[in-house]
XYZ file of C-alpha atoms in Angstrom:
681
model
C -0.272 -0.157 0.349
C 1.253 3.303 -0.717
C 2.496 5.671 2.223
C 0.110 8.396 1.209
C -3.110 5.653 2.304
C -1.360 4.369 5.689
C -3.630 6.678 7.467
C -6.706 5.714 5.650
C -7.552 2.880 7.072
C -7.237 3.778 11.040
C -9.095 7.109 10.008
C -12.161 4.897 8.282
C -12.053 2.558 11.491
C -12.442 5.776 13.624
C -14.932 7.334 11.758
C -16.726 3.874 11.690
C -16.380 3.645 15.019
C -17.647 6.945 16.033
C -20.501 6.850 13.712
C -21.752 3.423 15.723
C -21.278 5.420 19.005
C -22.964 8.604 18.040
C -26.115 6.012 16.667
C -26.183 4.217 20.096
C -26.141 7.797 21.706
C -29.001 8.616 19.838
C -31.058 5.580 21.079
C -29.938 5.889 24.630
C -28.853 8.700 25.521
C -26.263 9.150 28.383
C -25.511 5.777 27.380
C -23.037 5.245 29.546
C -23.654 6.872 32.780
C -25.314 3.771 34.700
C -24.699 1.991 37.753
C -21.311 3.566 39.289
C -20.224 5.602 36.423
C -22.864 7.842 37.787
C -23.231 7.350 41.470
C -19.318 6.627 42.066
C -17.195 7.576 39.255
C -18.748 11.117 38.136
C -18.818 12.391 41.490
C -15.396 11.900 43.051
C -14.156 13.444 39.059
C -16.653 16.470 39.787
C -14.454 16.915 42.829
C -11.102 16.869 41.640
C -12.875 19.143 38.296
C -14.022 21.840 41.038
C -10.752 21.645 43.561
C -8.357 22.101 40.623
C -10.669 25.027 39.691
C -10.224 26.586 42.912
C -6.758 25.836 43.142
C -6.016 23.113 44.954
C -5.113 19.173 44.050
C -7.838 16.896 45.272
C -5.794 15.008 48.383
C -8.625 14.899 50.186
C -12.265 14.931 50.589
C -14.475 16.271 53.473
C -17.937 15.306 51.682
C -18.449 11.520 52.890
C -17.218 9.156 55.760
C -16.674 11.850 58.117
C -13.776 12.916 55.555
C -11.196 10.815 53.580
C -8.652 10.841 51.620
C -8.819 11.321 47.970
C -5.945 10.972 46.047
C -4.533 7.875 47.947
C -8.322 6.025 46.613
C -6.646 5.484 43.090
C -9.637 4.823 41.320
C -10.706 8.613 42.262
C -8.623 9.319 39.386
C -6.761 13.036 40.774
C -3.772 12.620 38.979
C -5.383 11.394 35.538
C -5.255 14.448 33.222
C -8.143 12.760 30.959
C -10.907 13.219 33.775
C -10.380 17.026 33.774
C -10.443 17.417 30.268
C -13.647 15.457 29.754
C -15.697 17.274 32.607
C -14.174 20.433 30.750
C -15.640 19.595 27.325
C -18.803 18.162 28.746
C -18.963 21.772 30.402
C -18.696 23.583 27.637
C -20.670 21.235 25.018
C -23.429 20.376 26.951
C -23.733 22.966 30.016
C -23.288 20.677 32.600
C -21.033 17.820 33.948
C -23.336 14.950 32.665
C -21.600 13.426 29.244
C -18.401 13.560 30.830
C -18.576 9.848 31.250
C -20.036 9.006 27.862
C -16.942 11.277 26.478
C -14.108 9.547 28.196
C -15.664 5.936 27.202
C -15.747 7.513 23.819
C -12.418 8.326 23.148
C -11.084 5.162 25.046
C -13.601 2.963 22.975
C -12.018 4.886 19.626
C -8.152 4.567 21.299
C -8.793 0.678 21.694
C -9.983 0.151 18.134
C -6.901 1.983 16.606
C -4.312 0.263 19.194
C -5.731 -3.139 17.968
C -5.700 -2.623 14.418
C -2.190 -1.648 14.478
C -1.340 -4.356 16.592
C -2.612 -6.998 14.378
C -1.478 -4.731 11.460
C 2.087 -5.523 13.169
C 1.324 -8.760 13.610
C 0.299 -9.990 10.106
C 0.688 -7.169 7.867
C -2.852 -7.140 6.233
C -5.079 -3.836 6.665
C -8.837 -4.928 6.467
C -8.092 -7.995 8.815
C -6.458 -5.138 11.019
C -9.518 -3.061 10.749
C -12.135 -5.975 11.514
C -10.239 -7.064 14.823
C -10.207 -2.599 15.915
C -13.648 -2.598 15.301
C -14.678 -5.926 16.634
C -12.559 -5.261 20.021
C -13.974 -1.839 20.477
C -17.871 -2.739 19.965
C -17.594 -5.989 21.617
C -20.359 -6.747 24.367
C -17.559 -6.687 27.412
C -16.633 -3.350 26.375
C -20.066 -2.038 25.260
C -21.452 -3.686 28.376
C -19.491 -3.383 31.463
C -18.301 0.433 30.145
C -22.102 1.335 31.084
C -21.018 0.632 34.947
C -17.363 1.011 35.048
C -15.556 3.365 33.075
C -12.134 2.342 34.511
C -12.375 -1.313 31.987
C -12.330 0.871 28.617
C -9.559 2.516 29.573
C -7.549 -0.415 29.549
C -9.202 -1.493 26.725
C -7.560 1.566 25.086
C -4.240 1.069 26.469
C -3.412 -2.346 26.730
C -4.090 -3.153 22.978
C -1.112 -0.205 22.798
C 0.848 -1.398 25.333
C 1.628 -4.728 23.252
C 1.808 -2.795 20.107
C 4.878 -0.607 21.488
C 6.167 -3.661 22.993
C 6.129 -5.567 20.092
C 7.101 -3.006 17.645
C 10.561 -2.062 20.306
C 11.133 -6.018 19.617
C 10.918 -5.840 15.949
C 12.601 -3.229 15.308
C 14.829 -2.200 18.487
C 13.879 1.254 18.264
C 14.123 2.876 22.018
C 11.505 5.074 21.094
C 9.127 2.517 21.243
C 10.163 1.656 24.823
C 9.533 5.281 25.629
C 5.904 4.816 24.361
C 4.819 1.992 26.303
C 5.937 3.707 29.389
C 3.958 6.676 28.592
C 1.008 4.094 27.598
C 1.241 2.490 30.964
C 1.770 5.290 33.206
C -1.620 7.004 31.569
C -3.161 3.340 32.218
C -1.736 3.074 36.092
C -2.664 6.843 36.821
C -6.395 5.787 35.208
C -6.254 3.955 39.277
C -7.918 0.847 38.017
C -4.816 -1.704 39.798
C -6.589 -4.536 39.222
C -6.229 -4.059 35.230
C -3.051 -2.476 35.061
C -1.438 -5.558 36.942
C -3.653 -7.824 34.867
C -2.444 -5.608 32.147
C 1.190 -5.943 32.528
C 1.548 -9.383 33.390
C -0.250 -10.433 29.982
C 2.094 -8.316 28.060
C 5.158 -9.774 29.457
C 3.505 -13.145 28.884
C 2.566 -12.469 25.230
C 6.019 -11.050 24.368
C 7.642 -14.076 26.244
C 5.681 -16.906 24.355
C 6.091 -14.608 21.316
C 9.654 -14.307 21.671
C 10.438 -18.242 22.386
C 8.091 -19.342 19.186
C 10.405 -16.815 17.402
C 13.753 -18.039 18.265
C 12.072 -21.453 17.846
C 11.288 -21.401 14.266
C 13.977 -18.551 12.867
C 16.711 -19.841 15.423
C 17.974 -16.366 15.890
C 17.691 -14.202 19.432
C 17.515 -10.823 16.660
C 19.185 -8.372 19.478
C 17.093 -10.238 22.123
C 19.907 -9.036 25.076
C 19.541 -5.416 24.005
C 15.650 -5.664 24.177
C 15.216 -7.321 27.197
C 17.578 -4.879 29.251
C 15.557 -1.659 27.423
C 12.272 -3.776 28.420
C 13.532 -4.078 32.149
C 14.441 -0.506 32.103
C 11.106 0.673 30.873
C 9.574 -0.689 34.063
C 12.325 1.209 36.239
C 11.065 4.425 34.593
C 7.213 3.217 34.861
C 7.915 2.226 38.681
C 9.409 5.635 39.394
C 7.362 7.912 37.675
C 4.239 5.775 39.116
C 5.450 6.664 43.001
C 3.356 9.615 43.571
C 0.128 7.669 42.738
C 1.601 4.308 43.840
C 2.841 5.143 47.247
C -0.136 6.770 48.421
C -2.149 3.646 47.281
C -0.237 1.340 49.010
C -0.545 2.946 52.348
C -3.967 3.477 52.139
C -4.165 -0.323 50.846
C -2.587 -1.219 54.073
C -4.501 1.007 56.142
C -8.218 -0.300 54.355
C -11.093 -2.136 55.157
C -11.060 -4.881 52.847
C -7.710 -4.907 50.590
C -5.342 -4.476 53.899
C -4.994 -8.290 53.348
C -6.368 -11.442 51.314
C -10.109 -11.780 50.839
C -11.715 -14.946 51.150
C -11.498 -17.389 48.886
C -15.309 -17.008 48.653
C -15.367 -13.603 48.500
C -12.468 -13.825 45.352
C -14.025 -16.605 43.647
C -17.639 -15.096 43.329
C -19.056 -14.228 39.686
C -17.322 -16.812 37.831
C -18.577 -17.725 34.823
C -19.766 -21.132 33.323
C -19.434 -22.720 30.238
C -22.772 -22.666 29.431
C -22.972 -18.871 30.172
C -19.975 -18.038 27.906
C -21.949 -20.553 24.644
C -24.709 -18.332 25.617
C -23.235 -15.224 25.788
C -21.687 -16.071 21.895
C -24.915 -17.298 20.421
C -27.956 -15.826 22.033
C -26.996 -12.933 23.789
C -30.356 -11.205 23.288
C -32.989 -13.699 24.800
C -32.992 -12.497 27.840
C -32.896 -8.838 29.568
C -35.107 -6.161 30.711
C -34.545 -2.879 32.809
C -35.442 -4.524 36.123
C -32.615 -7.392 35.598
C -29.171 -6.776 36.890
C -26.081 -8.566 37.561
C -24.505 -10.947 38.257
C -26.054 -12.005 34.736
C -23.434 -12.438 32.978
C -24.687 -14.207 29.716
C -24.432 -11.000 28.217
C -20.298 -10.186 28.482
C -18.744 -12.166 25.675
C -20.560 -11.118 22.518
C -18.283 -10.643 19.604
C -20.651 -11.086 16.963
C -21.573 -14.461 14.561
C -19.141 -13.398 11.922
C -16.121 -14.648 14.265
C -17.954 -17.970 15.309
C -18.271 -18.674 12.036
C -14.989 -18.133 11.155
C -13.443 -20.234 14.302
C -15.934 -23.107 12.989
C -14.836 -23.204 9.725
C -10.986 -22.977 10.852
C -11.469 -25.806 13.030
C -13.338 -27.620 10.483
C -10.970 -27.190 7.523
C -8.055 -27.653 9.729
C -9.312 -31.152 11.807
C -11.241 -33.064 9.054
C -10.148 -31.656 5.819
C -6.389 -31.453 6.521
C -3.876 -31.663 9.368
C -3.343 -28.184 10.876
C 0.123 -27.238 10.235
C 1.690 -25.138 13.411
C 4.198 -23.512 11.507
C 3.726 -20.527 9.669
C 5.659 -17.120 8.599
C 3.148 -15.345 10.876
C 4.207 -15.370 14.081
C 1.848 -14.826 17.014
C -0.364 -18.004 16.688
C 0.712 -20.372 19.835
C 1.261 -17.088 21.941
C -2.133 -15.820 21.453
C -4.159 -19.402 21.720
C -2.129 -19.896 25.194
C -2.769 -16.567 26.581
C -6.775 -16.961 25.464
C -6.557 -20.714 27.181
C -4.849 -18.680 30.654
C -7.600 -16.098 30.592
C -10.625 -18.203 29.498
C -9.957 -20.391 32.297
C -9.017 -17.740 34.710
C -12.661 -16.455 34.313
C -14.492 -19.653 34.190
C -12.593 -22.725 36.423
C -12.659 -22.638 40.400
C -9.547 -25.088 39.709
C -7.796 -22.255 38.424
C -8.271 -19.730 40.444
C -7.799 -21.971 43.196
C -3.912 -21.522 41.690
C -4.417 -17.825 41.528
C -5.536 -17.291 44.748
C -2.019 -18.221 46.248
C -0.278 -15.533 44.461
C 0.107 -12.157 46.533
C -1.489 -9.284 45.807
C -3.754 -11.280 43.061
C -5.713 -12.908 45.779
C -7.479 -9.060 46.669
C -8.854 -8.627 43.260
C -12.115 -10.308 43.384
C -14.383 -10.995 40.356
C -12.986 -14.203 38.041
C -15.215 -12.831 35.384
C -13.481 -9.842 34.844
C -10.674 -11.863 32.850
C -13.171 -12.479 30.491
C -12.119 -8.789 29.379
C -8.642 -10.476 28.130
C -10.390 -13.385 26.890
C -12.170 -12.082 24.294
C -9.107 -9.815 23.617
C -6.864 -12.632 22.699
C -10.145 -14.434 20.811
C -10.640 -11.384 18.730
C -7.106 -11.417 17.936
C -6.989 -15.153 17.057
C -9.723 -14.908 14.566
C -7.569 -12.208 12.810
C -5.051 -14.962 13.118
C -7.209 -17.501 11.335
C -8.795 -15.182 8.966
C -5.451 -14.617 7.547
C -4.423 -17.602 7.011
C -7.836 -18.882 5.614
C -7.686 -16.319 2.399
C -4.477 -17.514 1.835
C -5.936 -20.824 1.226
C -8.429 -19.763 -1.117
C -7.245 -20.937 -4.131
C -9.647 -19.270 -6.617
C -8.850 -17.398 -9.631
C -11.872 -15.448 -9.362
C -11.517 -14.241 -5.825
C -10.680 -11.654 -4.269
C -9.334 -11.150 -0.904
C -10.042 -7.295 -0.407
C -13.597 -7.936 -1.761
C -13.804 -10.817 0.567
C -12.660 -8.944 3.621
C -14.994 -5.739 3.031
C -18.191 -8.025 2.866
C -17.164 -9.450 6.472
C -16.786 -6.336 7.717
C -19.898 -4.684 6.280
C -21.590 -7.764 8.113
C -19.832 -7.453 11.498
C -20.430 -3.789 11.261
C -23.987 -4.030 10.799
C -24.506 -7.131 13.308
C -22.953 -5.301 16.483
C -24.603 -1.921 15.597
C -27.755 -3.730 15.448
C -27.052 -5.581 18.811
C -26.744 -2.367 20.757
C -29.884 -0.337 18.768
C -32.149 -2.973 18.701
C -31.645 -5.166 21.453
C -32.673 -4.078 25.003
C -30.565 -1.993 27.553
C -27.607 -3.524 29.075
C -25.564 -2.843 32.459
C -24.788 -4.355 35.637
C -27.879 -1.632 37.320
C -29.941 0.543 35.223
C -31.178 3.984 36.889
C -34.237 6.029 36.023
C -32.797 9.132 37.284
C -33.623 11.982 34.864
C -30.376 13.503 33.361
C -29.367 15.864 34.224
C -29.430 15.360 37.450
C -30.963 18.018 40.063
C -31.354 17.576 43.612
C -34.169 20.370 44.997
C -32.483 20.365 48.682
C -29.045 21.181 48.284
C -29.129 24.554 49.920
C -31.450 22.812 52.820
C -29.051 20.258 53.160
C -25.511 22.214 53.317
C -25.963 22.706 56.988
C -24.503 19.838 58.837
C -24.399 16.650 57.751
C -26.942 13.903 56.264
C -27.773 10.429 55.971
C -29.838 7.700 54.308
C -31.401 5.459 55.890
C -33.390 2.742 54.940
C -34.157 -1.023 55.699
C -33.731 -2.101 52.500
C -31.791 -0.849 49.423
C -33.875 1.355 47.902
C -32.070 2.513 44.890
C -32.634 -0.074 42.113
C -34.438 2.409 40.196
C -33.549 5.769 40.760
C -30.023 6.909 42.951
C -30.115 10.266 43.331
C -33.011 10.476 45.356
C -31.208 8.481 48.487
C -28.484 10.706 48.205
C -26.217 8.022 49.144
C -23.335 6.606 47.085
C -21.256 9.653 46.521
C -23.924 11.834 45.489
C -22.408 14.084 48.372
C -18.838 15.104 46.836
C -21.102 15.705 43.290
C -23.356 17.977 45.124
C -21.055 19.800 47.533
C -22.808 18.363 50.927
C -21.776 16.423 53.344
C -23.083 12.649 54.195
C -22.184 10.626 57.197
C -21.176 7.808 54.500
C -20.654 7.370 50.931
C -19.951 4.625 48.682
C -17.926 1.781 49.640
C -15.085 1.817 48.120
C -12.095 -0.854 47.710
C -9.546 1.289 49.495
C -11.751 2.829 52.170
C -9.826 2.937 55.826
C -10.937 0.591 58.604
C -10.988 4.001 60.802
C -13.776 5.397 58.779
C -15.612 2.228 58.343
C -15.639 1.612 61.752
C -16.419 4.878 62.404
C -20.160 5.077 60.394
C -20.973 1.027 61.242
C -23.498 -0.468 59.703
C -23.160 -0.083 56.165
C -23.737 -3.710 54.908
C -23.684 -2.764 51.051
C -22.036 -0.594 48.968
C -24.412 2.148 48.380
C -23.399 4.045 51.482
C -27.320 3.334 52.732
C -27.337 3.290 56.594
C -29.281 -0.158 57.794
C -30.360 0.513 61.463
C -30.051 -2.641 63.178
C -33.756 -3.899 64.137
C -34.987 -0.656 63.303
C -33.229 1.002 66.107
C -31.576 4.643 64.628
C -28.216 5.276 67.048
C -29.056 8.810 67.001
C -27.062 10.096 69.812
C -24.106 8.799 68.163
C -25.117 10.329 64.752
C -25.990 13.515 66.840
C -22.294 13.651 68.408
C -21.032 13.737 64.540
C -23.005 16.430 63.242
C -26.140 14.835 61.443
C -28.427 17.099 61.125
C -30.475 15.570 58.213
C -31.923 12.223 58.230
C -33.000 11.500 54.495
C -35.723 8.386 54.764
C -37.411 6.614 51.880
C -41.417 6.440 51.942
C -41.587 3.212 51.822
C -39.735 3.050 55.529
C -41.271 6.421 56.928
C -43.905 4.528 59.091
C -40.970 2.257 60.221
C -38.563 5.330 61.440
C -40.793 8.188 62.251
C -41.825 7.592 65.669
C -38.035 6.782 66.812
C -37.040 9.880 65.131
C -39.787 11.798 66.790
C -39.371 10.049 70.011
C -35.605 12.143 69.791
C -37.125 15.279 68.926
C -36.140 14.608 65.262
C -39.265 15.703 62.530
C -39.997 16.083 59.418
C -39.155 19.207 57.360
C -39.849 18.035 53.858
C -41.651 15.843 52.131
C -41.676 14.183 48.374
C -43.501 11.474 47.013
C -40.212 9.315 47.105
C -38.677 10.163 50.396
C -38.696 12.088 53.905
C -36.182 14.745 55.116
C -36.091 14.669 58.729
C -34.307 17.837 60.986
C -32.401 17.630 64.191
C -32.034 20.813 65.681
C -29.798 18.812 68.308
C -27.201 17.820 65.941
C -23.229 18.819 66.749
C -22.462 21.473 64.549
C -18.980 20.365 62.375
C -16.791 22.766 65.128
C -17.353 23.575 68.653
C -16.570 24.106 71.714
C -17.825 22.743 75.198
C -18.951 26.337 77.686
C -20.666 24.725 80.911
C -21.842 21.886 79.177
C -23.415 24.080 76.786
C -22.463 23.552 72.886
C -21.139 26.313 71.075
C -21.363 25.985 67.178
C -17.563 28.187 65.766
C -17.854 29.179 61.794
C -15.512 26.954 59.939
C -14.965 27.077 56.330
C -13.798 24.282 54.353
C -11.560 23.767 51.074
C -10.349 20.880 49.656
C -7.798 20.212 51.511
C -8.292 22.764 54.809
C -10.438 23.896 57.449
C -10.459 27.336 58.250
C -11.809 28.906 61.240
C -11.352 31.900 63.478
C -11.518 32.091 67.311
C -11.933 35.198 69.693
C -11.752 33.473 73.338
C -11.551 35.236 76.316
C -10.009 32.372 78.000
C -8.321 29.620 76.688
C -10.740 27.259 75.035
C -10.584 23.310 73.549
C -12.282 23.079 70.466
C -13.716 19.862 68.192
C -13.314 19.335 64.972
C -15.974 17.227 64.117
C -14.220 15.305 61.093
C -12.473 12.153 61.336
C -8.760 11.950 62.907
C -6.280 11.637 60.373
C -2.416 11.561 61.309
C -1.744 13.178 58.027
C -3.672 16.754 58.921
C -1.393 19.480 60.465
C -2.615 22.414 62.534
C -1.330 25.532 62.626
C -2.570 28.995 64.977
C -1.450 32.394 63.189
C 0.808 30.451 60.812
C 2.661 28.501 64.117
C 2.771 24.754 64.117
C 0.669 23.265 66.979
C -0.408 19.835 68.357
C -3.703 18.285 66.687
C -5.216 16.097 69.413
C -6.969 12.812 68.733
C -9.988 12.442 71.043
C -11.850 9.934 72.505
C -14.271 9.859 70.017
C -11.476 9.837 67.182
C -12.435 13.200 66.507
C -9.926 16.327 66.537
C -9.452 18.445 69.303
C -7.076 22.017 69.130
C -6.327 24.032 72.399
C -7.118 27.325 71.242
C -5.519 30.405 73.063
C -7.580 33.747 74.169
C -7.584 36.635 72.117
C -7.718 36.760 68.017
C -6.382 33.725 66.220
C -6.469 32.202 62.717
C -6.568 28.167 62.859
C -5.561 26.190 59.533
C -5.768 22.858 59.841
C -4.238 21.139 56.372
C -4.306 17.606 55.107
C -1.097 16.844 53.556
C -0.321 13.583 51.527
C 3.080 12.990 52.742
C 3.461 9.699 50.355
C 2.638 11.982 47.503
C 5.281 14.330 47.871
C 7.805 11.684 48.302
C 6.752 10.263 44.787
C 7.496 13.463 43.804
C 10.663 13.786 45.451
C 12.069 10.817 44.464
C 11.207 11.781 40.546
C 13.007 15.402 40.810
C 16.007 13.121 42.155
C 15.266 9.999 39.539
C 15.890 13.116 36.904
C 18.534 14.787 38.428
C 20.933 11.358 38.208
C 19.673 10.875 34.610
C 21.131 14.389 34.178
C 24.611 14.133 36.225
C 24.840 10.245 34.592
C 24.735 12.378 31.178
C 27.192 14.592 32.237
C 29.609 12.837 33.540
C 29.625 10.536 30.242
C 29.882 13.816 27.884
C 32.838 14.829 30.148
C 34.505 11.542 29.838
C 33.893 11.264 25.979
C 35.625 15.223 25.539
C 38.552 14.021 27.642
C 39.057 10.503 26.051
C 38.872 12.284 22.878
C 41.255 14.811 23.572
C 43.528 11.858 24.841
């Protein structure tokens, strides 16, 4: 193909995938804004954006869980630039933040298509087949369906193909620029914050390259600058490690403190939601025969649909090479065995309990749950294998009138029509479907901004609409203060234990035996109780008995007010609780005091050792009281108090990067001096 056309196929692929995404969005507006994307990912991203707009990096979040670290959660994406860009674009073109996830996922899907295209083209140098594989990967049901709930999965769909493409290219050409590209790609994937898929990607990239190199050496009997590649490959991971430290160090510290990931989880939790063979066959052949909007997960059989053309190609290849002529492994195209092996590994990783018992023995990996996630990689390797099979089939067609290019374009057209129809005609699919009207609005924001609130129910009352509960991470979205929040995998034991009685990820509070611990909640400044209409009869009397009365009533919820709730900052004067006027920024609590005598003031947020307090610019001791709140001793007179959250591990990571860069510059300088001296001699 002439060089002037080398960008034609990727441009055409980009255009076709974009067109399909537009059609899907027209059919289902805000297609990807469901489940966790709506009630977990977007609120944290908005908090990050608002913080940066106000001049601070979101190290902390005062809106949830009595205050919690933000950057150290990882999935919050504080250091990931694309999050900010997508919110900016959403606000510019939609006038609100609610197109953010759809913009971001669409970018990922387009990148995934292009990355897969280049990877397949590098393997077989066939443009139409690379197009076919790129389109199929971008629009396979695992990516599209799971992305309606977890946008972070799509980031791996975008970056993983580029990871293995750049690494493969580096091995084949010996060009260090491709090593640099794979470093950048891995860092982008890491800073997305979804560490489980990052580790999986690193493992499978390494396995693919190892198998590919062994396959190449076996057939070619030559090592093709293997030593220099291995050296460059290892050095690349030194760079990835060093430049990941500003996030890696805070995340690792938070992991050690976390309630759910500080050690390996039970095997039952680890292995839950495992595919079985029947589910997989159903996903391949009959994905449409099920589903309505009331069905949510763990229904897996719609996650592995890749279209009927790939299935027919696999069946054709199986019939041809098993029943017609003996399968010949050797080929000038390397990668067949590598791809097959990795498909088998990932397939059994997602379907076999026995295989998962082996994985469970591996440190770190036994902290990641739900084996069905490995089907993501199984689908990828299966699609690549389909491309390799198609390449070999077309090489064996001997008819003189057969035109390979026309044949492949017919297959591409059928595949595009097949997958587009699948998403447009068949029912909407997501792990959980929320009926809240977009853009979301909260009519009680002004009312609830005074003090903390809590969402209480005897059951999960969020199956249809989630915003009405104001649970999950909606406090971060609307700038409010929730006693609880979405149960993040890295939420600390201190935060988790402080709020207690959270029996599901939603952050909805479940009173044991319908007994609400009012005194405890009152102490933590919970002034507002959001009660589902279905449960109002159950909770209204206990609340009334404690002097907590209804302030607002709506069809789906009622809001009760506790005038006796403690302020978010206060001091005690003759047993009376006196409120202090404090202001929160993203990482700071600001107060001004004017006492006639020295006082102990209480900051009604959970104590964290990374907080530092100053009085008039001078450091002062921050005391952890018996309730795990923060106390300060304030002298008499006028004073300005600043309580600032610092993230020392983030700073340490930045310091190591700077030191590393200085070291590299010194090494280069010394080498240049040695060369000059040697030249003069």
